[in-house]
């Protein structure tokens, strides 16, 4: 087990390093002149000022040097400043809790709805309920999230006035429930289907048939033989779906005007601010990899096959 | 509970008479007999699936729209008259005109071309890359697998939209081809994982061992023995992927870092409609409807194909 944890940890560190390097390399190739962008459209800067600004933000150094300097600063907790002079860490500090709330609500919603509906649909495979669930989840998987976001915003926010069309600057838990639901819709549908097929497989498995043959009560079979086997892989799915949530948050946050991480990423990219963009996206990548590392470790704890090294 | 009848294997098409709905095809999907070609079997089930025909009709209509947009509107998307800004539907403009006085129908018809091109090209590309990497990793194993799996982990760590946003900013010439290339670059990991695990399963089969003993060239084994046996789930993922990538294109264009302003795109039309959502919801409604219907058509086509092949796990 200790060996598994160590190797998984080392893997995650390497993935984070290479993925951020890849993003940094991409961003470094960004066109446009960030110094000119900083000065504003109608300003012309003299050569000395340009050089001073370039030197301040290390824009005059070769790529690998910039990356090394950047990494060094990151490990000192310094993610640089935006061109407006705000430290990126401060941007993250204000935006992060908002997106964290959004993501937590989304994960809770998708887990509860996904698992419950999936369990019932899988238990009654082929029933009317199951057909409805399969059709509805297919439609939910097919509606692009920003179309759904606008539909919800228009009908519930503008027409029916059940909610405010956009979220206030405080982005409280209550205000974020509807955007989180919209954000989670794809994951809900996926989790329902994943749970359903897990239940169908488990019910078909030999150990459940053997349990039935031994006359064990249906409820006990459901809890001890089906549920346990179904829930373990769901942990992994929630982890992988988390990446989609982070990407989707950019769109959901822009539609509902939520002052979170995704909106910050988007704002900085639009303004062509290389360093803060890479920092913010890198932080998202690091969060995603860390969440998946934790998920894998949890999976190992739950699944004896991995725990005792039988896996691969 | 309809589980116990999995064992009962029907002749292909034998249950066609009772097949009333999309899911009837699925529940009727009994264990495929190895003596029939699995593709032949799948087609027999597919051609009686209403879901399949509905999505095929929608996709065929979209193809006509994309190839001959001028059949549906007398306007072109770049012919805009500010005097006609927010003109109502009917009359000169079938679906009305948008804020700039451009024909909404023209934007939808010409936008179909960009959406379908990006969706199909990037899904085919991502599938090709993913299949090659997945098969090679699983077939050769060892350090090749370790290396390719780690590379795949790195790309998996960068969510598609995030990576595409950063990369699109790099691209000087934004068009359907560069956008497709970027979506391929960040979008192949899912297929690679599926191809890898399917190949791992097939690799241990006797016919592969037999081919190896006969000194069949590795490339030939991969192409003629492995690929045909893992292709079913790949086709499903690629079909659904077209829908997903069309949605990704629209999302990026909506965020204004997808297709450039001179290429009509549904995502951009939706972003424009957002400004007048409260007063003229129709401007956003039509492109949103076109986008949703398109994505849904590809996802349901993938679903129909999956049902026709029958879940591998169910059939065991």
XYZ file of C-alpha atoms in Angstrom:
628
model
C 0.000 0.000 0.000
C 2.797 2.417 0.951
C 4.516 1.611 -2.323
C 1.329 2.295 -4.251
C 0.845 5.655 -2.527
C 4.432 6.689 -3.212
C 4.371 5.721 -6.880
C 0.997 7.404 -7.390
C 2.316 10.539 -5.676
C 5.440 10.630 -7.851
C 3.284 10.151 -10.941
C 1.066 13.082 -9.977
C 4.069 15.349 -9.434
C 5.463 14.469 -12.868
C 2.076 14.996 -14.533
C 1.688 18.398 -12.877
C 5.196 19.404 -13.921
C 4.825 18.337 -17.564
C 1.265 19.646 -17.956
C 2.156 23.093 -16.612
C 5.273 23.152 -18.790
C 3.105 22.322 -21.810
C 0.676 25.125 -20.999
C 3.505 27.524 -20.321
C 5.102 26.610 -23.650
C 1.803 27.208 -25.443
C 1.225 30.524 -23.732
C 4.769 31.627 -24.378
C 4.059 31.321 -28.077
C 1.040 33.633 -27.752
C 1.005 36.344 -30.405
C 0.654 39.997 -29.611
C 2.742 42.350 -27.591
C 1.856 42.225 -23.901
C 3.830 45.383 -23.161
C 1.852 47.335 -25.740
C -1.371 45.823 -24.415
C -0.462 47.060 -20.944
C 0.169 50.574 -22.173
C -3.224 50.804 -23.840
C -4.247 51.163 -27.441
C -3.254 54.738 -28.192
C -0.043 54.898 -26.225
C 3.395 54.679 -27.736
C 6.183 53.802 -25.354
C 9.804 54.790 -25.700
C 12.355 51.986 -25.937
C 13.669 52.418 -22.376
C 10.216 52.169 -20.796
C 9.423 49.120 -22.926
C 12.651 47.458 -21.846
C 12.003 48.274 -18.203
C 8.515 46.780 -18.324
C 9.743 43.723 -20.239
C 12.505 43.208 -17.677
C 10.085 43.634 -14.764
C 7.873 40.813 -16.065
C 10.844 38.782 -17.386
C 9.483 39.090 -20.922
C 13.024 39.703 -22.230
C 14.405 36.345 -21.075
C 14.534 33.059 -23.022
C 11.611 30.678 -22.607
C 13.215 28.070 -20.373
C 14.635 30.766 -18.107
C 11.188 32.312 -17.813
C 9.734 28.922 -16.958
C 12.454 28.204 -14.375
C 11.948 31.618 -12.778
C 8.228 31.057 -12.822
C 8.500 27.646 -11.149
C 10.840 29.075 -8.538
C 8.345 31.805 -7.720
C 5.450 29.344 -7.634
C 7.259 27.302 -5.002
C 7.691 30.458 -2.961
C 3.937 31.026 -3.118
C 4.323 33.892 -5.577
C 2.252 33.533 -8.722
C 3.182 36.945 -10.073
C 0.975 39.979 -10.574
C -1.585 40.784 -13.214
C -0.801 43.772 -15.411
C -3.269 45.756 -13.377
C -0.850 45.235 -10.477
C -2.968 42.791 -8.503
C -1.115 39.725 -7.192
C -2.373 36.549 -8.858
C -2.519 34.894 -5.439
C -4.979 37.609 -4.377
C -7.090 36.997 -7.491
C -7.074 33.312 -6.641
C -7.882 34.015 -2.991
C -11.044 35.929 -3.895
C -12.169 33.791 -6.835
C -11.310 30.367 -5.464
C -13.878 30.144 -2.640
C -16.636 31.048 -5.096
C -15.719 28.313 -7.573
C -15.093 25.889 -4.704
C -18.664 26.487 -3.483
C -19.965 26.021 -7.021
C -17.996 22.789 -7.485
C -18.952 21.372 -4.072
C -22.658 21.955 -4.708
C -22.307 20.460 -8.201
C -20.526 17.351 -6.892
C -23.073 16.823 -4.115
C -25.967 17.201 -6.579
C -24.460 14.908 -9.206
C -23.538 12.251 -6.664
C -26.897 12.158 -4.915
C -29.071 12.298 -8.051
C -26.706 10.197 -10.153
C -26.395 7.350 -7.686
C -30.022 7.256 -6.523
C -31.597 7.385 -9.982
C -28.950 5.039 -11.382
C -29.598 2.486 -8.631
C -33.343 2.455 -9.238
C -32.988 2.357 -13.036
C -30.436 -0.457 -12.882
C -32.571 -2.439 -10.418
C -35.532 -2.170 -12.815
C -33.696 -2.534 -16.087
C -36.111 -2.605 -18.986
C -38.963 -1.046 -17.014
C -40.827 2.079 -18.049
C -38.888 4.070 -15.469
C -35.627 2.786 -16.922
C -36.610 3.754 -20.477
C -37.568 7.247 -19.335
C -34.269 7.591 -17.459
C -32.258 6.434 -20.477
C -34.050 8.861 -22.793
C -33.836 11.802 -20.405
C -30.140 11.237 -19.678
C -29.431 11.031 -23.415
C -31.138 14.379 -23.927
C -29.290 15.892 -20.950
C -25.970 14.677 -22.371
C -26.939 16.293 -25.670
C -27.802 19.788 -24.479
C -24.731 22.044 -24.532
C -24.280 23.459 -21.052
C -24.411 27.102 -22.069
C -27.645 26.588 -23.987
C -29.126 25.027 -20.872
C -27.696 27.850 -18.769
C -29.408 30.440 -20.962
C -32.661 28.505 -21.028
C -32.693 28.342 -17.219
C -31.677 31.977 -16.920
C -34.374 33.104 -19.335
C -37.288 31.000 -18.090
C -36.642 31.028 -14.351
C -34.788 34.330 -14.132
C -36.459 36.590 -16.682
C -39.890 35.086 -17.430
C -41.002 33.461 -14.184
C -38.765 35.543 -11.907
C -38.208 32.625 -9.530
C -34.576 33.634 -9.212
C -32.302 36.504 -10.105
C -30.910 36.043 -13.635
C -27.373 36.648 -12.414
C -25.558 35.998 -9.175
C -24.595 38.816 -6.787
C -20.967 39.706 -6.136
C -21.055 37.655 -2.927
C -22.061 34.448 -4.732
C -23.666 32.873 -1.675
C -24.372 29.145 -1.374
C -28.053 29.666 -2.079
C -27.488 31.710 -5.217
C -25.116 29.097 -6.598
C -27.498 26.139 -6.378
C -29.128 26.719 -9.770
C -25.865 27.463 -11.641
C -24.306 24.391 -9.989
C -27.233 22.261 -11.112
C -26.767 23.516 -14.677
C -23.031 22.885 -14.451
C -23.586 19.369 -13.124
C -26.215 18.266 -15.638
C -23.832 16.388 -17.923
C -22.165 14.668 -14.976
C -25.546 13.791 -13.474
C -26.580 12.042 -16.691
C -23.238 10.275 -16.960
C -23.292 9.137 -13.325
C -26.850 7.851 -13.643
C -25.821 5.742 -16.622
C -22.604 4.591 -14.982
C -24.385 3.563 -11.786
C -27.151 1.884 -13.756
C -24.794 -0.296 -15.788
C -22.832 -1.100 -12.629
C -26.025 -2.311 -10.946
C -27.025 -4.342 -14.007
C -23.594 -6.004 -14.094
C -23.599 -6.661 -10.361
C -27.085 -8.189 -10.461
C -25.902 -10.464 -13.278
C -22.786 -11.525 -11.451
C -22.230 -14.996 -10.083
C -21.882 -13.912 -6.479
C -25.309 -12.262 -6.533
C -26.853 -15.326 -8.177
C -25.168 -17.480 -5.526
C -26.511 -15.211 -2.796
C -29.999 -15.498 -4.289
C -29.660 -19.263 -4.439
C -28.728 -19.291 -0.778
C -31.993 -17.481 -0.090
C -30.455 -14.278 1.172
C -32.938 -11.461 1.517
C -33.165 -9.084 -1.490
C -32.408 -6.052 0.670
C -29.275 -7.651 2.018
C -28.184 -8.611 -1.483
C -28.790 -5.053 -2.602
C -26.773 -3.495 0.197
C -23.957 -5.955 0.720
C -23.438 -7.414 -2.737
C -24.600 -4.822 -5.243
C -24.236 -1.409 -3.649
C -20.720 -2.003 -2.375
C -19.456 -3.115 -5.768
C -21.225 -0.301 -7.574
C -20.152 2.549 -5.312
C -16.402 1.925 -5.433
C -15.839 2.785 -9.141
C -18.203 5.755 -8.844
C -15.573 7.464 -6.707
C -13.251 7.391 -9.719
C -15.895 8.716 -12.088
C -16.616 11.679 -9.814
C -12.890 12.459 -9.943
C -12.654 12.348 -13.732
C -15.885 14.330 -14.153
C -14.315 17.039 -11.972
C -12.170 18.101 -14.946
C -15.291 18.746 -16.986
C -16.686 20.792 -14.104
C -13.603 23.023 -14.082
C -13.840 23.605 -17.834
C -17.613 24.056 -17.720
C -17.302 26.532 -14.861
C -15.814 29.095 -17.276
C -19.034 29.066 -19.269
C -21.465 28.765 -16.367
C -19.692 31.551 -14.506
C -19.799 33.793 -17.550
C -23.532 33.218 -18.190
C -24.601 33.730 -14.567
C -21.945 36.382 -13.967
C -20.370 34.496 -11.075
C -17.148 36.137 -9.823
C -15.204 32.877 -9.697
C -12.096 31.231 -11.014
C -13.450 30.474 -14.473
C -14.409 34.071 -15.079
C -10.949 35.214 -13.996
C -9.290 32.777 -16.392
C -11.465 34.001 -19.212
C -10.891 37.699 -18.452
C -7.131 37.283 -18.404
C -7.019 35.267 -21.598
C -9.112 37.839 -23.438
C -6.677 40.549 -22.334
C -3.730 38.435 -23.447
C -2.104 38.454 -20.020
C 0.218 35.508 -20.442
C 1.635 35.023 -16.960
C -1.603 35.267 -14.937
C -3.417 33.094 -17.485
C -0.885 30.316 -17.208
C -0.819 30.647 -13.430
C -4.587 30.384 -13.156
C -4.948 27.497 -15.606
C -1.971 25.761 -13.981
C -3.612 26.089 -10.584
C -6.759 24.500 -12.035
C -4.676 21.674 -13.511
C -2.898 21.166 -10.173
C -6.258 21.072 -8.364
C -7.607 18.581 -10.883
C -4.571 16.286 -10.640
C -4.617 16.492 -6.827
C -8.313 15.642 -6.676
C -7.687 12.643 -8.920
C -4.732 11.576 -6.791
C -6.920 11.655 -3.681
C -9.643 9.799 -5.556
C -7.201 7.084 -6.615
C -5.910 6.711 -3.071
C -9.449 6.502 -1.749
C -10.169 3.913 -4.424
C -7.174 1.909 -3.251
C -8.423 2.050 0.323
C -11.893 0.907 -0.713
C -10.807 -1.724 -3.202
C -8.882 -4.656 -1.735
C -7.616 -5.648 -5.202
C -5.512 -2.503 -5.343
C -4.706 -2.551 -1.664
C -3.058 -5.942 -1.906
C -1.270 -5.136 -5.143
C -3.339 -7.439 -7.364
C -4.123 -4.552 -9.674
C -1.788 -4.534 -12.691
C -36.334 -8.173 -13.978
C -35.334 -9.230 -17.442
C -31.831 -10.340 -16.567
C -32.077 -14.134 -16.687
C -32.930 -14.276 -20.404
C -29.500 -13.057 -21.448
C -28.527 -16.608 -22.226
C -31.315 -17.082 -24.725
C -29.714 -16.283 -28.057
C -32.040 -15.293 -30.823
C -31.397 -15.423 -34.519
C -30.623 -11.967 -35.852
C -33.763 -10.060 -36.543
C -35.948 -12.752 -35.007
C -37.301 -10.307 -32.497
C -37.874 -7.544 -35.025
C -41.638 -7.919 -35.003
C -42.014 -6.979 -31.374
C -39.585 -4.111 -31.450
C -41.559 -1.038 -30.631
C -39.125 1.433 -29.145
C -35.510 2.405 -28.975
C -34.999 0.579 -25.754
C -36.802 -2.489 -26.970
C -33.884 -2.883 -29.353
C -31.589 -2.781 -26.390
C -33.414 -5.181 -24.164
C -33.905 -7.436 -27.163
C -30.180 -7.321 -27.832
C -29.406 -10.862 -26.913
C -26.047 -12.511 -26.951
C -24.582 -12.189 -30.453
C -23.690 -15.531 -31.960
C -20.092 -15.648 -33.047
C -21.071 -17.393 -36.274
C -22.637 -14.189 -37.570
C -20.616 -11.121 -38.396
C -21.095 -8.720 -35.496
C -21.416 -5.858 -37.957
C -24.150 -7.649 -39.875
C -25.955 -8.293 -36.607
C -25.557 -4.711 -35.529
C -26.986 -3.479 -38.810
C -29.996 -5.775 -38.519
C -30.743 -4.266 -35.131
C -29.874 -0.754 -36.220
C -32.236 -0.641 -39.157
C -35.229 -1.344 -36.963
C -34.254 1.269 -34.366
C -36.376 4.436 -34.507
C -33.675 6.335 -32.616
C -31.247 5.525 -35.418
C -33.560 6.740 -38.178
C -34.546 9.923 -36.345
C -30.901 10.903 -35.860
C -30.002 9.909 -39.436
C -32.783 12.102 -40.822
C -31.670 15.082 -38.702
C -28.020 14.602 -39.669
C -28.912 14.214 -43.356
C -30.891 17.457 -43.179
C -27.915 19.179 -41.507
C -25.607 17.923 -44.253
C -27.886 19.391 -46.917
C -27.972 22.627 -44.923
C -24.178 22.678 -44.686
C -23.562 21.861 -48.339
C -26.333 23.934 -49.930
C -27.109 26.734 -47.468
C -28.497 28.911 -50.263
C -31.426 26.493 -50.653
C -32.854 27.728 -47.371
C -32.338 31.452 -47.536
C -31.925 34.099 -50.193
C -29.611 36.090 -47.927
C -25.978 35.506 -47.095
C -24.675 35.931 -43.554
C -22.466 38.875 -44.512
C -25.326 40.745 -46.153
C -26.643 42.724 -43.216
C -28.835 45.789 -43.193
C -28.848 47.731 -39.940
C -32.207 49.136 -40.966
C -33.601 45.637 -40.533
C -32.125 45.208 -37.058
C -34.298 42.831 -35.012
C -36.804 42.513 -37.847
C -39.570 40.086 -36.893
C -39.842 36.569 -38.246
C -41.787 35.963 -41.416
C -41.834 38.336 -44.351
C -38.412 38.977 -45.810
C -36.622 37.069 -43.068
C -37.888 33.573 -42.350
C -36.699 33.605 -38.731
C -36.233 37.349 -38.395
C -33.039 39.370 -38.363
C -30.505 39.759 -35.575
C -29.124 42.875 -33.902
C -26.937 43.769 -36.868
C -29.809 43.172 -39.276
C -28.371 39.905 -40.587
C -30.714 37.098 -41.605
C -30.918 34.586 -38.713
C -31.717 31.735 -41.087
C -28.625 32.561 -43.167
C -26.482 32.505 -40.037
C -27.880 29.119 -39.073
C -27.568 27.630 -42.553
C -24.027 28.871 -43.138
C -23.097 28.158 -39.512
C -23.951 24.494 -40.018
C -20.968 24.139 -42.320
C -18.448 25.347 -39.726
C -20.027 23.321 -36.922
C -20.174 20.073 -38.868
C -16.681 20.485 -40.306
C -15.119 21.111 -36.901
C -17.135 18.324 -35.279
C -16.442 15.664 -37.898
C -12.796 16.564 -38.579
C -11.804 16.858 -34.937
C -13.673 13.723 -33.901
C -12.103 11.684 -36.720
C -8.685 13.119 -35.897
C -8.983 12.579 -32.162
C -10.233 9.037 -32.792
C -7.332 8.252 -35.133
C -4.739 9.600 -32.694
C -6.407 7.954 -29.703
C -6.781 4.568 -31.399
C -3.182 4.501 -32.603
C -1.812 5.478 -29.192
C -4.152 3.159 -27.290
C -3.514 0.112 -29.480
C 0.245 0.594 -29.643
C 0.457 1.098 -25.871
C -1.539 -2.014 -25.034
C -0.117 -4.258 -27.759
C 3.559 -3.577 -27.107
C 3.231 -3.053 -23.365
C 6.359 -2.502 -21.258
C 8.072 0.839 -21.559
C 6.036 1.816 -24.637
C 2.844 1.457 -22.615
C 4.374 3.245 -19.635
C 5.509 6.179 -21.770
C 2.300 6.533 -23.768
C 0.147 6.168 -20.656
C 2.099 8.913 -18.891
C 1.754 11.200 -21.919
C -1.925 10.439 -21.935
C -2.080 11.278 -18.201
C -0.562 14.682 -18.899
C -3.152 15.502 -21.554
C -5.918 14.098 -19.393
C -4.847 16.563 -16.680
C -5.707 19.500 -18.941
C -9.490 19.779 -19.376
C -10.396 20.185 -23.081
C -11.939 23.653 -22.856
C -9.106 25.039 -20.700
C -6.399 23.708 -23.007
C -8.252 24.867 -26.117
C -8.715 28.370 -24.712
C -4.999 28.749 -24.046
C -4.045 27.240 -27.418
C -6.549 29.245 -29.466
C -4.954 32.369 -28.081
C -1.645 31.234 -29.618
C -3.150 30.654 -33.022
C -2.672 33.505 -35.412
C -4.953 32.120 -38.091
C -8.141 31.087 -36.381
C -10.268 28.976 -38.696
C -12.065 25.638 -38.716
C -8.824 23.745 -39.412
C -6.703 25.268 -36.650
C -9.596 24.928 -34.210
C -10.035 21.263 -35.208
C -6.296 20.648 -34.797
C -6.377 22.100 -31.282
C -9.438 20.073 -30.320
C -7.640 16.944 -31.595
C -4.494 17.888 -29.667
C -6.358 18.047 -26.352
C -9.188 15.645 -27.101
C -7.740 12.202 -27.859
C -7.158 10.804 -24.364
C -10.621 9.350 -23.868
C -10.424 7.278 -27.065
C -6.867 6.216 -26.219
C -8.021 4.827 -22.871
C -10.894 2.921 -24.432
C -8.710 1.562 -27.259
C -6.032 0.572 -24.760
C -8.296 -1.360 -22.440
C -10.124 -3.029 -25.347
C -6.797 -4.053 -26.882
C -5.559 -5.430 -23.550
C -8.593 -7.687 -23.560
C -8.202 -8.837 -27.188
C -4.423 -9.227 -26.997
C -4.560 -12.389 -24.932
C -6.891 -14.193 -27.365
C -5.697 -17.374 -29.076
C -5.942 -15.971 -32.591
C -3.440 -13.271 -31.721
C -1.053 -15.866 -30.308
C -1.589 -17.938 -33.452
C -0.829 -14.976 -35.701
C 2.319 -14.286 -33.726
C 3.428 -17.890 -34.031
C 2.928 -17.634 -37.788
C 5.282 -14.633 -37.736
C 2.630 -12.262 -38.965
C 4.029 -8.763 -39.011
C 3.045 -6.678 -35.955
C 1.514 -3.937 -38.077
C -0.625 -6.500 -39.833
C -1.781 -8.036 -36.557
C -2.766 -4.596 -35.285
C -4.676 -3.748 -38.449
C -6.375 -7.018 -39.321
C -6.759 -8.789 -35.981
C -6.920 -6.185 -33.244
C -8.535 -3.130 -34.828
C -11.660 -4.925 -36.159
C -12.228 -6.471 -32.750
C -12.113 -3.235 -30.784
C -13.797 -1.023 -33.357
C -17.371 -1.208 -32.027
C -16.863 0.887 -28.878
C -14.575 3.202 -30.868
C -17.300 3.919 -33.442
C -19.711 4.732 -30.624
C -17.271 7.093 -28.916
C -16.365 8.779 -32.216
C -20.013 9.379 -33.113
C -20.841 10.802 -29.697
C -17.569 12.749 -29.921
C -18.797 14.619 -33.006
C -21.644 15.980 -30.895
C -19.378 16.812 -27.974
C -16.836 18.585 -30.153
C -19.522 20.586 -31.968
C -20.630 21.723 -28.511
C -16.998 22.538 -27.641
C -16.627 24.615 -30.827
C -19.834 26.495 -30.016
C -18.668 27.062 -26.422
C -15.339 28.477 -27.589
C -16.961 30.650 -30.246
C -19.432 31.821 -27.620
C -16.480 32.835 -25.432
C -15.174 34.646 -28.549
C -11.999 32.596 -28.854
C -13.306 29.973 -31.235
C -13.989 30.834 -34.837
C -13.149 34.361 -36.052
C -15.929 36.938 -36.638
C -16.018 36.407 -40.420
C -17.061 32.747 -40.139
C -20.730 32.308 -39.187
C -20.981 30.168 -36.077
C -23.881 29.189 -33.843
C -21.853 29.848 -30.714
C -21.186 33.409 -31.808
C -24.816 33.917 -32.806
C -25.818 32.792 -29.302
C -23.354 35.251 -27.747
C -24.859 38.051 -29.873
C -28.372 37.015 -28.918
C -27.390 37.115 -25.249
C -27.267 40.915 -25.427
C -30.955 41.157 -26.310
C -32.197 38.016 -24.556
C -34.734 39.923 -22.483
C -36.397 41.766 -25.356
C -35.761 39.509 -28.380
C -35.292 35.946 -27.165
C -35.815 34.694 -30.728
C -32.387 35.918 -31.835
C -30.784 33.476 -29.442
C -33.456 30.806 -29.632
C -32.888 29.668 -33.219
C -29.118 29.150 -33.190
C -29.419 27.549 -29.728
C -32.074 25.208 -31.093
C -29.953 24.350 -34.139
C -26.949 23.627 -31.929
C -28.886 21.512 -29.444
C -30.608 19.495 -32.171
C -27.293 18.844 -33.901
C -25.446 17.734 -30.773
C -28.411 15.629 -29.749
C -28.593 13.977 -33.197
C -24.998 12.762 -32.993
C -25.335 11.638 -29.390
C -28.493 9.674 -30.138
C -26.882 8.175 -33.246
C -24.008 6.996 -31.055
C -26.539 5.643 -28.554
C -28.398 3.761 -31.295
C -25.154 2.239 -32.560
C -24.171 1.246 -29.020
C -27.532 -0.430 -28.478
C -27.167 -2.240 -31.798
C -23.762 -3.637 -30.947
C -25.076 -4.548 -27.527
C -23.092 -3.747 -24.441
C -20.100 -6.047 -24.285
C -20.667 -6.667 -20.623
C -24.351 -7.481 -21.075
C -23.607 -10.014 -23.761
C -21.211 -12.045 -21.732
